[in-house]
Coordinates of C-alpha atoms in Angstrom, one line a residue:
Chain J
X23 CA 72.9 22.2 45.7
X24 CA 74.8 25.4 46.5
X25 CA 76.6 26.9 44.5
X26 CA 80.3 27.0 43.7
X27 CA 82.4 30.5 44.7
X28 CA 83.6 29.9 41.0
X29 CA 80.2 31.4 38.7
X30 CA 82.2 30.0 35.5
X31 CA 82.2 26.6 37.1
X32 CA 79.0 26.4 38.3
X33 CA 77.5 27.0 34.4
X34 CA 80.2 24.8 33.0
X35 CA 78.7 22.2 35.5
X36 CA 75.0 22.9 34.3
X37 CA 75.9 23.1 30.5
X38 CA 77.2 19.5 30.9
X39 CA 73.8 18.5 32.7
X40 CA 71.4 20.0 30.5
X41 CA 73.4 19.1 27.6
X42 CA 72.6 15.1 28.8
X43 CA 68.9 16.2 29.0
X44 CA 69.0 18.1 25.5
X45 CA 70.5 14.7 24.4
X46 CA 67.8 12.5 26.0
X47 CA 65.1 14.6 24.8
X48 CA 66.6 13.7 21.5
X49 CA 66.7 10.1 22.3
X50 CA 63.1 10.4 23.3
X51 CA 61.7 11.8 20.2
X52 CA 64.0 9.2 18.3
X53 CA 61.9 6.3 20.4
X54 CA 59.0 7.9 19.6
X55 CA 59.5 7.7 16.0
X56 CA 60.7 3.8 15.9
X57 CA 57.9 2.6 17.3
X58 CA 55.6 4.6 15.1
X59 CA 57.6 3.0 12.7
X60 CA 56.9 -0.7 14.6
X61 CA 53.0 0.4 14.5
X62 CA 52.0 2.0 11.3
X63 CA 52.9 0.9 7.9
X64 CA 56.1 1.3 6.1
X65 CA 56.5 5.4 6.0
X66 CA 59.8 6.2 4.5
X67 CA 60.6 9.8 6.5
X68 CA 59.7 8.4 9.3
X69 CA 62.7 5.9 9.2
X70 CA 64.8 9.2 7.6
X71 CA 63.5 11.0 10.7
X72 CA 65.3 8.1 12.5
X73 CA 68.4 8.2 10.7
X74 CA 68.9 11.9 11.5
X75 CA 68.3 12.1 15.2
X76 CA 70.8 9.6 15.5
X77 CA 73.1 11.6 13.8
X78 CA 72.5 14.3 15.8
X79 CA 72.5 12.7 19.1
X80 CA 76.7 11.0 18.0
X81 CA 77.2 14.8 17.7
X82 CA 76.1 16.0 21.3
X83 CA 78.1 13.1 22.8
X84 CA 80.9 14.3 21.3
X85 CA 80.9 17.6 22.3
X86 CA 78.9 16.7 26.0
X87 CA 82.4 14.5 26.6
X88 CA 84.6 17.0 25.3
X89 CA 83.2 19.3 28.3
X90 CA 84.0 17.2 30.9
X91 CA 87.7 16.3 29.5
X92 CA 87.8 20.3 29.9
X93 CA 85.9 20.5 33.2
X94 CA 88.8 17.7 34.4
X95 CA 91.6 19.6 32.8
X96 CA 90.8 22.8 34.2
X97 CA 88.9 22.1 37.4
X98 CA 90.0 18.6 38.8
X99 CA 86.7 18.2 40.3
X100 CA 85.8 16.7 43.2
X101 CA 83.4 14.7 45.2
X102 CA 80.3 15.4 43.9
X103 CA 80.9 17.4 41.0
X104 CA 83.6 14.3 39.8
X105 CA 81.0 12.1 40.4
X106 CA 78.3 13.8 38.1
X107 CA 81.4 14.2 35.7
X108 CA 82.1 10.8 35.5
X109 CA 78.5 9.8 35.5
X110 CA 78.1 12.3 32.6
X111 CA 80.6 10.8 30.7
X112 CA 78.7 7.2 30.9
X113 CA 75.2 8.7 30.3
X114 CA 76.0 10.1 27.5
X115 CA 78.0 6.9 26.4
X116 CA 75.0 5.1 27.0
X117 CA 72.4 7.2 25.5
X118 CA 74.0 7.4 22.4
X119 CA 74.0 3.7 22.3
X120 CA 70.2 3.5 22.9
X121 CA 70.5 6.3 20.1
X122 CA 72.2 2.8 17.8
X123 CA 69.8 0.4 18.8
X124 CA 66.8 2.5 18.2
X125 CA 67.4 3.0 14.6
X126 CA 68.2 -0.5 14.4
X127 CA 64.7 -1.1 15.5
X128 CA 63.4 1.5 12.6
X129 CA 65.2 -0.3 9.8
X130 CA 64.6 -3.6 11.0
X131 CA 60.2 -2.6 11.2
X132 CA 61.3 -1.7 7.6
X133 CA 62.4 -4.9 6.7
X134 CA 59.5 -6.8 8.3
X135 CA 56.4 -4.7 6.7
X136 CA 58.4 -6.5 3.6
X137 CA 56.6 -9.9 4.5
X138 CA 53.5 -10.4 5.0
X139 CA 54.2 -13.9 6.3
X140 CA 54.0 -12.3 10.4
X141 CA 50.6 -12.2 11.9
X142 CA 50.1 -8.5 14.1
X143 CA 49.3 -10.8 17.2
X144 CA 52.7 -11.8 17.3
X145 CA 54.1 -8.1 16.8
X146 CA 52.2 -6.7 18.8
X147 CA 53.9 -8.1 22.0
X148 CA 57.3 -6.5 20.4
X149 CA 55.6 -3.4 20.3
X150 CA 54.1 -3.3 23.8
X151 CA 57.8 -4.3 24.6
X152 CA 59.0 -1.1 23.0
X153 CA 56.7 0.3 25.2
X154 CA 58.3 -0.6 28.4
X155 CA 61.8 0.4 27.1
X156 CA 60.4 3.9 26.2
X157 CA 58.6 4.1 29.8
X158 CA 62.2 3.0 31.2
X159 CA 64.6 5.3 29.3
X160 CA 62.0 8.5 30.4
X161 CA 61.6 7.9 34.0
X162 CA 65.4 7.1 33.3
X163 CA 66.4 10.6 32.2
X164 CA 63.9 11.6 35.2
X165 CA 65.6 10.4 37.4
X166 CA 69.1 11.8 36.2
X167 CA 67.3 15.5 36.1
X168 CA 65.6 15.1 39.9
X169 CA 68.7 13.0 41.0
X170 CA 65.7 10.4 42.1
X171 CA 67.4 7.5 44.0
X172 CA 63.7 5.8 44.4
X173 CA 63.1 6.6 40.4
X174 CA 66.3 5.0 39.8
X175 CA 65.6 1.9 41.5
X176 CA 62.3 1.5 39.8
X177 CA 64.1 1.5 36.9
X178 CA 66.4 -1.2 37.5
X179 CA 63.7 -3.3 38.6
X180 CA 61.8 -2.3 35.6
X181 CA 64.8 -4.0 33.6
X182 CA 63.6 -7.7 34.7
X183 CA 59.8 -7.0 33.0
X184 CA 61.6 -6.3 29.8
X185 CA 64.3 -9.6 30.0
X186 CA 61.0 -11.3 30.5
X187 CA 59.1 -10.1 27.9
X188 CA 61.9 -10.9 25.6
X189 CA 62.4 -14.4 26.6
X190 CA 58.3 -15.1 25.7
X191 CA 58.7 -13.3 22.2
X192 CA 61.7 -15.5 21.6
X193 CA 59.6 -18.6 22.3
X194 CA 57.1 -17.5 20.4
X195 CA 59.4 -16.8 17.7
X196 CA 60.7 -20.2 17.8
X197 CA 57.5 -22.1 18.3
X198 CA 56.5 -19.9 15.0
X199 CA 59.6 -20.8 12.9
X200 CA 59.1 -24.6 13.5
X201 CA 55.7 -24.7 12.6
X202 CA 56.4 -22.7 9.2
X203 CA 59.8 -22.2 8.0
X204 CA 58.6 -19.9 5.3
X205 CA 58.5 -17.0 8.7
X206 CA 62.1 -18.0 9.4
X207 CA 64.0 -14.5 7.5
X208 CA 61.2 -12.5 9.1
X209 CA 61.4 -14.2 12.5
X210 CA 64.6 -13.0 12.7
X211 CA 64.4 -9.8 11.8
X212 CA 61.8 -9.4 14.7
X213 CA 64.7 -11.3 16.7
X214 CA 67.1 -8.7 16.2
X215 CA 64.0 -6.0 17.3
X216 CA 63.6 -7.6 20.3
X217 CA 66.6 -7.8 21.3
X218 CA 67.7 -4.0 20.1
X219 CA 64.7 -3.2 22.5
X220 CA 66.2 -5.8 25.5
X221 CA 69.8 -3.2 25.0
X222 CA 67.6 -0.1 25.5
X223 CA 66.4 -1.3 28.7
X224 CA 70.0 -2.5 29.9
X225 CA 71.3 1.0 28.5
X226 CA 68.5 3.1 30.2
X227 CA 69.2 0.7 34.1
X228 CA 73.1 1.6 33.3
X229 CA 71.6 5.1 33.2
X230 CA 69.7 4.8 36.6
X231 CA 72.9 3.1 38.1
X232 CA 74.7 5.9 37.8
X233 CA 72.2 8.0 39.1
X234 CA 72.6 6.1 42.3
X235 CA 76.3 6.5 42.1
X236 CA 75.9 10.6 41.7
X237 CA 74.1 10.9 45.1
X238 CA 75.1 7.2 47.5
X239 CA 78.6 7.6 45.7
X240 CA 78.4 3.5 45.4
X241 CA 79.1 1.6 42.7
X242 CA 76.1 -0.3 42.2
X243 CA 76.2 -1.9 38.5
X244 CA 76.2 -5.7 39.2
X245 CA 73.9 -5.3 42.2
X246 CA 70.6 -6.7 42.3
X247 CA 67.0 -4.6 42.0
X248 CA 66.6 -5.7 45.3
X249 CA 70.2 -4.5 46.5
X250 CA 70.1 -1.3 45.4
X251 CA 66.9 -0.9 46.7
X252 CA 68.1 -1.6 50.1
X253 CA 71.2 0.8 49.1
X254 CA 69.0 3.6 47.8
X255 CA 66.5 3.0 51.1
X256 CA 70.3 3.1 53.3
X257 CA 70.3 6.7 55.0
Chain L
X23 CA 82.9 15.4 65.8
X24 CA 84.0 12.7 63.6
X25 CA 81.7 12.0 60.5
X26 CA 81.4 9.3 58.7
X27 CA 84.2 7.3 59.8
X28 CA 83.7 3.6 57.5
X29 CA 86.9 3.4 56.3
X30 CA 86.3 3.0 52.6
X31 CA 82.1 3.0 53.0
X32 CA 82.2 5.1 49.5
X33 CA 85.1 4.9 48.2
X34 CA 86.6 4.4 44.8
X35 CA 88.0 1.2 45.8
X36 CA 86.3 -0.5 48.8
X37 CA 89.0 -1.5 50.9
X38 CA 88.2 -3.7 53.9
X39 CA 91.5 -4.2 55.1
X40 CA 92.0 -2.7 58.8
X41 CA 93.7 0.7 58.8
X42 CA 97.8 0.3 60.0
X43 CA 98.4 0.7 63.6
X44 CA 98.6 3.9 65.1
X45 CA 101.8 6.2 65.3
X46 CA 100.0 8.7 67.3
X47 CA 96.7 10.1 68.4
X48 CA 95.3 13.6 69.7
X49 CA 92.8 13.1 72.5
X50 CA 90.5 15.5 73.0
X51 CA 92.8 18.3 72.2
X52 CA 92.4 21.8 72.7
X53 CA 94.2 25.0 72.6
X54 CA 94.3 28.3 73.9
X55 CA 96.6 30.6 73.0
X56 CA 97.5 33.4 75.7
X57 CA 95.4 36.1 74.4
X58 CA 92.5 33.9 75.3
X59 CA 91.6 32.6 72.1
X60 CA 90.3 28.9 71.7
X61 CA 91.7 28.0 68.5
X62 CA 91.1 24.5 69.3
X63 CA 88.2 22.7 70.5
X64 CA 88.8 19.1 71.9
X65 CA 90.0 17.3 69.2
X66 CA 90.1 13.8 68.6
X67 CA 92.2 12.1 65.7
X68 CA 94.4 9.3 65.0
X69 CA 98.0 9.7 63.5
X70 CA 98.4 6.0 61.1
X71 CA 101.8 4.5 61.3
X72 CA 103.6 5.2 58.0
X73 CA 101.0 7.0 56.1
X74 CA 100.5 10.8 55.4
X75 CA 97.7 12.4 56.8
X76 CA 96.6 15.9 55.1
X77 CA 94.9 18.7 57.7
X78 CA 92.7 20.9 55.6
X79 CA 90.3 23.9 55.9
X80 CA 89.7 27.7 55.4
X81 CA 92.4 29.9 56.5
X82 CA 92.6 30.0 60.5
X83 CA 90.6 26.8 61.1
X84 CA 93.3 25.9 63.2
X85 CA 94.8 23.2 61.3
X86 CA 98.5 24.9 61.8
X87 CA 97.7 25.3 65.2
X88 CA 96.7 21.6 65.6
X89 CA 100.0 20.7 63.7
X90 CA 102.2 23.0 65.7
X91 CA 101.0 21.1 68.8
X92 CA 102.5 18.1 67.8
X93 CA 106.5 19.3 68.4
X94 CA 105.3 21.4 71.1
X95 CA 106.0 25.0 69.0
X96 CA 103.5 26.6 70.5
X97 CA 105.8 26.6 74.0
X98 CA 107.9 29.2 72.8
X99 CA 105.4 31.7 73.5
X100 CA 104.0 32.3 77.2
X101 CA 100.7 32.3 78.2
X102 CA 99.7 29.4 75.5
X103 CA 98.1 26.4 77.3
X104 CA 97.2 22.9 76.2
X105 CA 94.4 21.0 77.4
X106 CA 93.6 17.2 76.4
X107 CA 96.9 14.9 75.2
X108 CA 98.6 13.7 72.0
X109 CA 99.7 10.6 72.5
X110 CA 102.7 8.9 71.0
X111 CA 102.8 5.4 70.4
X112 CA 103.8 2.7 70.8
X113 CA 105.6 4.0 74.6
X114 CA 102.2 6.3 75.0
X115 CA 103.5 9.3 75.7
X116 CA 102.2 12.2 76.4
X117 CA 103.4 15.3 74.5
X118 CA 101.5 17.0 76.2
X119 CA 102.3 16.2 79.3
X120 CA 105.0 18.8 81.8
X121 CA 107.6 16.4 82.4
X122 CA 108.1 16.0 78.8
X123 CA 110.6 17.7 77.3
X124 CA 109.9 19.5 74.4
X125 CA 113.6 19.3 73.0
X126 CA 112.9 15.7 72.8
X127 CA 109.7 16.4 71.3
X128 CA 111.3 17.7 68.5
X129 CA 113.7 15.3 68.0
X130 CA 111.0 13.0 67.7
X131 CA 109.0 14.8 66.0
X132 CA 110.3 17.1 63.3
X133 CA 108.8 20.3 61.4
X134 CA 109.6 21.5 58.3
X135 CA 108.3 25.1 57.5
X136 CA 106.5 26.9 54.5
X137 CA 109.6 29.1 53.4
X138 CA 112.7 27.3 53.6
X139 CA 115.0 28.5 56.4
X140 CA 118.5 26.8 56.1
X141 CA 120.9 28.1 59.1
X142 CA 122.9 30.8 57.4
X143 CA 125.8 28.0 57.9
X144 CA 127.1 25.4 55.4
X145 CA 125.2 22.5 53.8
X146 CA 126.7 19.8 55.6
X147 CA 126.4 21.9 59.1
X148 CA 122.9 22.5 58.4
X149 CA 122.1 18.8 58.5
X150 CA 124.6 18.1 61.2
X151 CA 122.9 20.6 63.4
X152 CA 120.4 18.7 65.1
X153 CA 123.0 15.8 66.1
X154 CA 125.9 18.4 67.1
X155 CA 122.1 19.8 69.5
X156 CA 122.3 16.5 71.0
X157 CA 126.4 16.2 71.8
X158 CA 127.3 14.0 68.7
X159 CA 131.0 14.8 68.0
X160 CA 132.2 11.5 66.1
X161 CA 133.2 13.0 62.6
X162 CA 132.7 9.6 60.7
X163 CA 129.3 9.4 62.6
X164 CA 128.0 13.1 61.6
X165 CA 129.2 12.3 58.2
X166 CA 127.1 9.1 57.6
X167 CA 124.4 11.0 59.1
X168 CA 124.6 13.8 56.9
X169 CA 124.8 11.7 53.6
X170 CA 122.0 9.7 54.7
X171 CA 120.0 12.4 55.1
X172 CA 120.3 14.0 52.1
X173 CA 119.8 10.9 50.5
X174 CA 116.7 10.6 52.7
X175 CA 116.2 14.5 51.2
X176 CA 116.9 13.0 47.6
X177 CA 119.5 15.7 47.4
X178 CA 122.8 14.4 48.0
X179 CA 123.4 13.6 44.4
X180 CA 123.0 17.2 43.8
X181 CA 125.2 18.7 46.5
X182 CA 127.6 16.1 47.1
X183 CA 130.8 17.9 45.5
X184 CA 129.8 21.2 47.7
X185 CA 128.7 20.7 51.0
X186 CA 130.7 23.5 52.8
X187 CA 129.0 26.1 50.3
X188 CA 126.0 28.2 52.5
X189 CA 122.4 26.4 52.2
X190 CA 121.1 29.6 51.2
X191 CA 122.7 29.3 47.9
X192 CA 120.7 26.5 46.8
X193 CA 117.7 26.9 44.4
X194 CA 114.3 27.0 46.5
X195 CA 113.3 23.5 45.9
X196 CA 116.7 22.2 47.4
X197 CA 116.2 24.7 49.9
X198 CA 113.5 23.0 51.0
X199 CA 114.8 19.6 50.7
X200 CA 117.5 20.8 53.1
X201 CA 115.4 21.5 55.3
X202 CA 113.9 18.3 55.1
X203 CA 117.4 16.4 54.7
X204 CA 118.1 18.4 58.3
X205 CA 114.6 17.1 59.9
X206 CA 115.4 13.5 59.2
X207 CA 119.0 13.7 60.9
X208 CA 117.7 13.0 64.5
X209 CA 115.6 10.2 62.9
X210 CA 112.2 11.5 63.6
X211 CA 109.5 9.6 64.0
X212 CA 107.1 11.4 62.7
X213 CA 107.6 14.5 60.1
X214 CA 105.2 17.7 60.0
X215 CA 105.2 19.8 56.8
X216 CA 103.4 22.9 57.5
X217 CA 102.4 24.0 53.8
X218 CA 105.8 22.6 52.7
X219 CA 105.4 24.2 49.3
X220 CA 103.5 27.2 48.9
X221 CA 106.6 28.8 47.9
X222 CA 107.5 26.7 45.7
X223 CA 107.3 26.3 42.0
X224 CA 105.0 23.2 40.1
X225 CA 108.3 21.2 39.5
X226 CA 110.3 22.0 43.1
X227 CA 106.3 21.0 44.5
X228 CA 106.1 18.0 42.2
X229 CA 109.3 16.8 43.3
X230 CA 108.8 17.3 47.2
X231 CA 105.5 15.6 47.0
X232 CA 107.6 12.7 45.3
X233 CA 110.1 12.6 48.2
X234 CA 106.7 12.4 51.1
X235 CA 105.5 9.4 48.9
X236 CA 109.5 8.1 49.3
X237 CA 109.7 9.3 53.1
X238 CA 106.5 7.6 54.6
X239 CA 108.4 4.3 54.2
X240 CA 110.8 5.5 56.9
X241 CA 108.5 8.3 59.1
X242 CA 105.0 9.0 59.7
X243 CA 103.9 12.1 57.9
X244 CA 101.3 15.0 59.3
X245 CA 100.9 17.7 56.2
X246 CA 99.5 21.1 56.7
X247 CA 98.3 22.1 52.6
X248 CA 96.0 25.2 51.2
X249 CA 96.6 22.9 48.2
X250 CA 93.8 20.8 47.9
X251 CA 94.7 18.8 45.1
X252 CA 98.2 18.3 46.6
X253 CA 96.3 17.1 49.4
X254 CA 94.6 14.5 47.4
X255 CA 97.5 13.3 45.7
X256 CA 100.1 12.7 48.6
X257 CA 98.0 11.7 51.4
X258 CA 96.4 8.6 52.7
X259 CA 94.4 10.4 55.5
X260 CA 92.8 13.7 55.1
X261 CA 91.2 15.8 58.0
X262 CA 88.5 18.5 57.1
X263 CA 89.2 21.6 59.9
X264 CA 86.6 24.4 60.5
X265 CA 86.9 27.0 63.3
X266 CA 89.1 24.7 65.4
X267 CA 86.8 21.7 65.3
X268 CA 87.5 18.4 62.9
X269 CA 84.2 17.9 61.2
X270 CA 85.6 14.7 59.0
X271 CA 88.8 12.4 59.4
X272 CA 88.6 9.4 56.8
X273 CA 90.5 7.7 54.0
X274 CA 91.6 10.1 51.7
X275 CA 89.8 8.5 48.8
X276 CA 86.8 8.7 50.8
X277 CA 86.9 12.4 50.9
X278 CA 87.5 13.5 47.8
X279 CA 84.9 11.2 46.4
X280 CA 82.2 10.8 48.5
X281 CA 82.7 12.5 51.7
X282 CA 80.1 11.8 54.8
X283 CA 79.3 15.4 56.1
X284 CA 77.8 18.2 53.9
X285 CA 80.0 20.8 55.0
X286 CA 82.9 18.8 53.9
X287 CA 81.7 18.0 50.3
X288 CA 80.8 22.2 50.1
X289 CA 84.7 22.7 50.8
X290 CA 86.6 20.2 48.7
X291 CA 84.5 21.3 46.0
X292 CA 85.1 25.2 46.2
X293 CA 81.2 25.9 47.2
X294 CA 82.8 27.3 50.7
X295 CA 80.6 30.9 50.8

């Protein structure tokens, strides 16, 4: 993209961009850590580790959303710079939610290496779940640096593996509980994994969607995987 | 030239209802002024009934020019020609056109300037002006006129107890409106502003952008801005000028969110080298 005549504009338009990517990367280590936590025993720093990325990734959506009230205050942007500011302000939004729900993951593999009623068979389909999410939230935050319409869409269609993968571990889950209602308190810890990992896939396609809304300037939350591929495809 | 012209393909607010009906359109306009110079280059673009319709661009993209066609200005100085039509609707006149005469151009089709320039006469006389032009004597008839006018201006409340005082004693703001009070006497139908207030200052501006939002109830509004963001916030329509061609007309939430053409998008957002 060319440049604004304004020099001061154009870097207070790339600090709130790499800010989001300084953020992600955060995010991304963060995800890294919860599913080592999901994988390995019980390690108390690593779930410390947890806590404090999260801590510092409320901070940079703070300050990431105090640049673009100034960036609207003292530039009313336009076009496409308004759309990357008001995408900004979402990614960030949503990023530091997937920043929530991975720690929730963390202290919840906590709870569960306290029973030793859950077989790894079972776990290890929430763990290959984790997986996807992380796969999704980094081509994600790909897609937001490259501005990847195509990358986007993958994304989005990504988001249906991971509803589906969650809808088997909750059968298993169930089928589990009624057999042995001894599992039921660890059951549902691994319930409320799943479905922590379910909201970093939604979180990372609301990420995508925007994307698509930086460069087609369409609103495309609501629309199908298949509808915003034709939109993204659209000249 | 026109770009992307889905009304609302990318807007804010997808709006499929059909644009209003046209007041006027420009048909393959251009103009030469009588040094030689093309400032305009056949220009196509429709004029919507009671809306305001911005013209923006780079200094001497020809979006005064274009404006100053519309009233027939440029015929004060020789040599200028016209070539193409703007027509008026709904009788589909030509503006354009020889037999037409530009006195009644302007009575239809009003212009009000970038500085304010009241008559060095009296408040009421400067609004009763354009009537006394056209042989209205009727006292009680000039003086509804007037009132209405500067209602129409939002001004009467302000001048009401001293409208023999000289128009030049007003503030610049109600300058202005005066000027704007005295364009609505002949009952225009359509208004120009031609950067209506550059010399104004944020307050006189806010409240002149106030009275268009008011005014397009009654006229049809063409506005002439440097003032991009005043562009975005009083206008329905915005064209996007350069060198004398119109490279976008569309919604104005269109524009300023997701224009169709590249060159437009560089503009609005200050990336113009």
């Amino acid at each position: 993209m060319s440049d604004h005549t304004s020099k001061q504009f154009d870097a207070e338009m790339e600090a709130i961009r790499s800010g989001v990517l300084s953020m992600g990367g955060l995010v991304e280590r963060q995800m890294a850590r919860a599913i080592a936590a999901l994988e390995e025993d019980e390690d108390a720093k690593l779930i410390d580790a947890v806590a404090a990325d999260e801590r510092a990734i409320n901070q940079l959506q703070i300050a990431i959303d105090q640049q673009c009230a100034q960036i609207i205050a003292r530039r009313q942007p336009t076009a496409v710079d308004l759309r990357i500011v008001l995408t900004v302000t979402k990614v960030v939004n949503d990023l530091e939610r997937i920043g929530d729900e991975i720690k929730k993951v963390a202290y919840k593999a906590a709870g569960v290496r306290g029973s030793d009623r859950l077989t790894r068979i079972r776990y290890y389909d929430v763990v290959r779940m984790a997986g996807g999410a992380q796969q999704m939230l980094r081509k994600a935050l790909d897609a937001f640096a490259r501005l990847d319409v195509n990358e986007a869409a993958d994304v989005v269609a990504d988001d249906d593996d991971i509803d589906v993968a969650f809808n088997a571990v909750m059968r298993q889950l169930i089928s589990f509980m009624m057999e042995d209602p001894r599992t039921i308190s660890a059951s549902l810890e691994v319930v409320f994994i799943a479905k922590a990992i379910e909201r970093i896939g939604d979180h990372a396609k609301n990420i995508s969607e925007s994307v698509v809304q930086v460069v087609k300037g369409k609103d495309v939350r609501h629309a199908t995987a298949e509808q915003i591929r034709a939109e993204v495809a659209g000249e | 030239m026109l770009g992307s012209a889905r009304p609302g393909a990318a807007g804010l607010t997808p709006d499929a209802s059909p644009p209003p009906p046209l007041k006027a359109e420009s048909r393959d306009l251009s103009f030469h002024y009588g040094n030689g110079f093309k400032a305009l280059n056949a220009i196509t673009m429709p004029v919507h009934e009671h809306r305001v319709t911005a013209l923006i661009g780079p200094s001497g993209c020809g979006k005064s020019t274009f404006l100053r066609c519309f009233n027939r200005m440029h015929d004060l100085y020789p040599g200028n020609r016209y070539e193409g039509a703007i027509v008026l609707h709904p009788d589909n006149t030509n503006l354009l056109a020889d037999d037409v005469d530009p006195i009644e151009v302007r009575m239809r089709v009003s212009m009000v300037f970038q500085k304010p320039n009241p008559f060095p006469k009296s408040i009421y006389e400067n609004v009763a002006y354009g009537l006394r032009v056209r042989g209205v004597t009727n006292k009680n008839h000039l003086d509804d006129k007037v009132e209405e006018s500067l209602r129409g201006a939002a001004l009467w409340d302000e001048v009401k107890q001293r409208l023999n005082e000289v128009g030049s004693n007003l503030s610049g703001g109600q300058q202005q409106r005066l000027c704007i009070a005295r364009a609505l006497a002949t009952d225009p139908e359509i208004l120009l502003f031609d950067e209506p207030t550059s010399a104004l200052d944020p307050i006189a501006t806010a409240s002149i952008e106030e009275l268009i939002s008011e005014l397009k109830k009654r006229v049809t509004i063409l506005i002439v801005t440097h003032n991009m963001q005043q562009a975005a916030r009083v206008s329905d329509y915005t064209a996007y000028m350069y060198l004398g061609e119109l490279i976008e007309f569309d919604r104005t939430d269109t524009i300023f969110f997701k224009p169709g053409r590249k060159e437009t998008e560089d503009y609005i957002t200050g990336r113009f080298g």
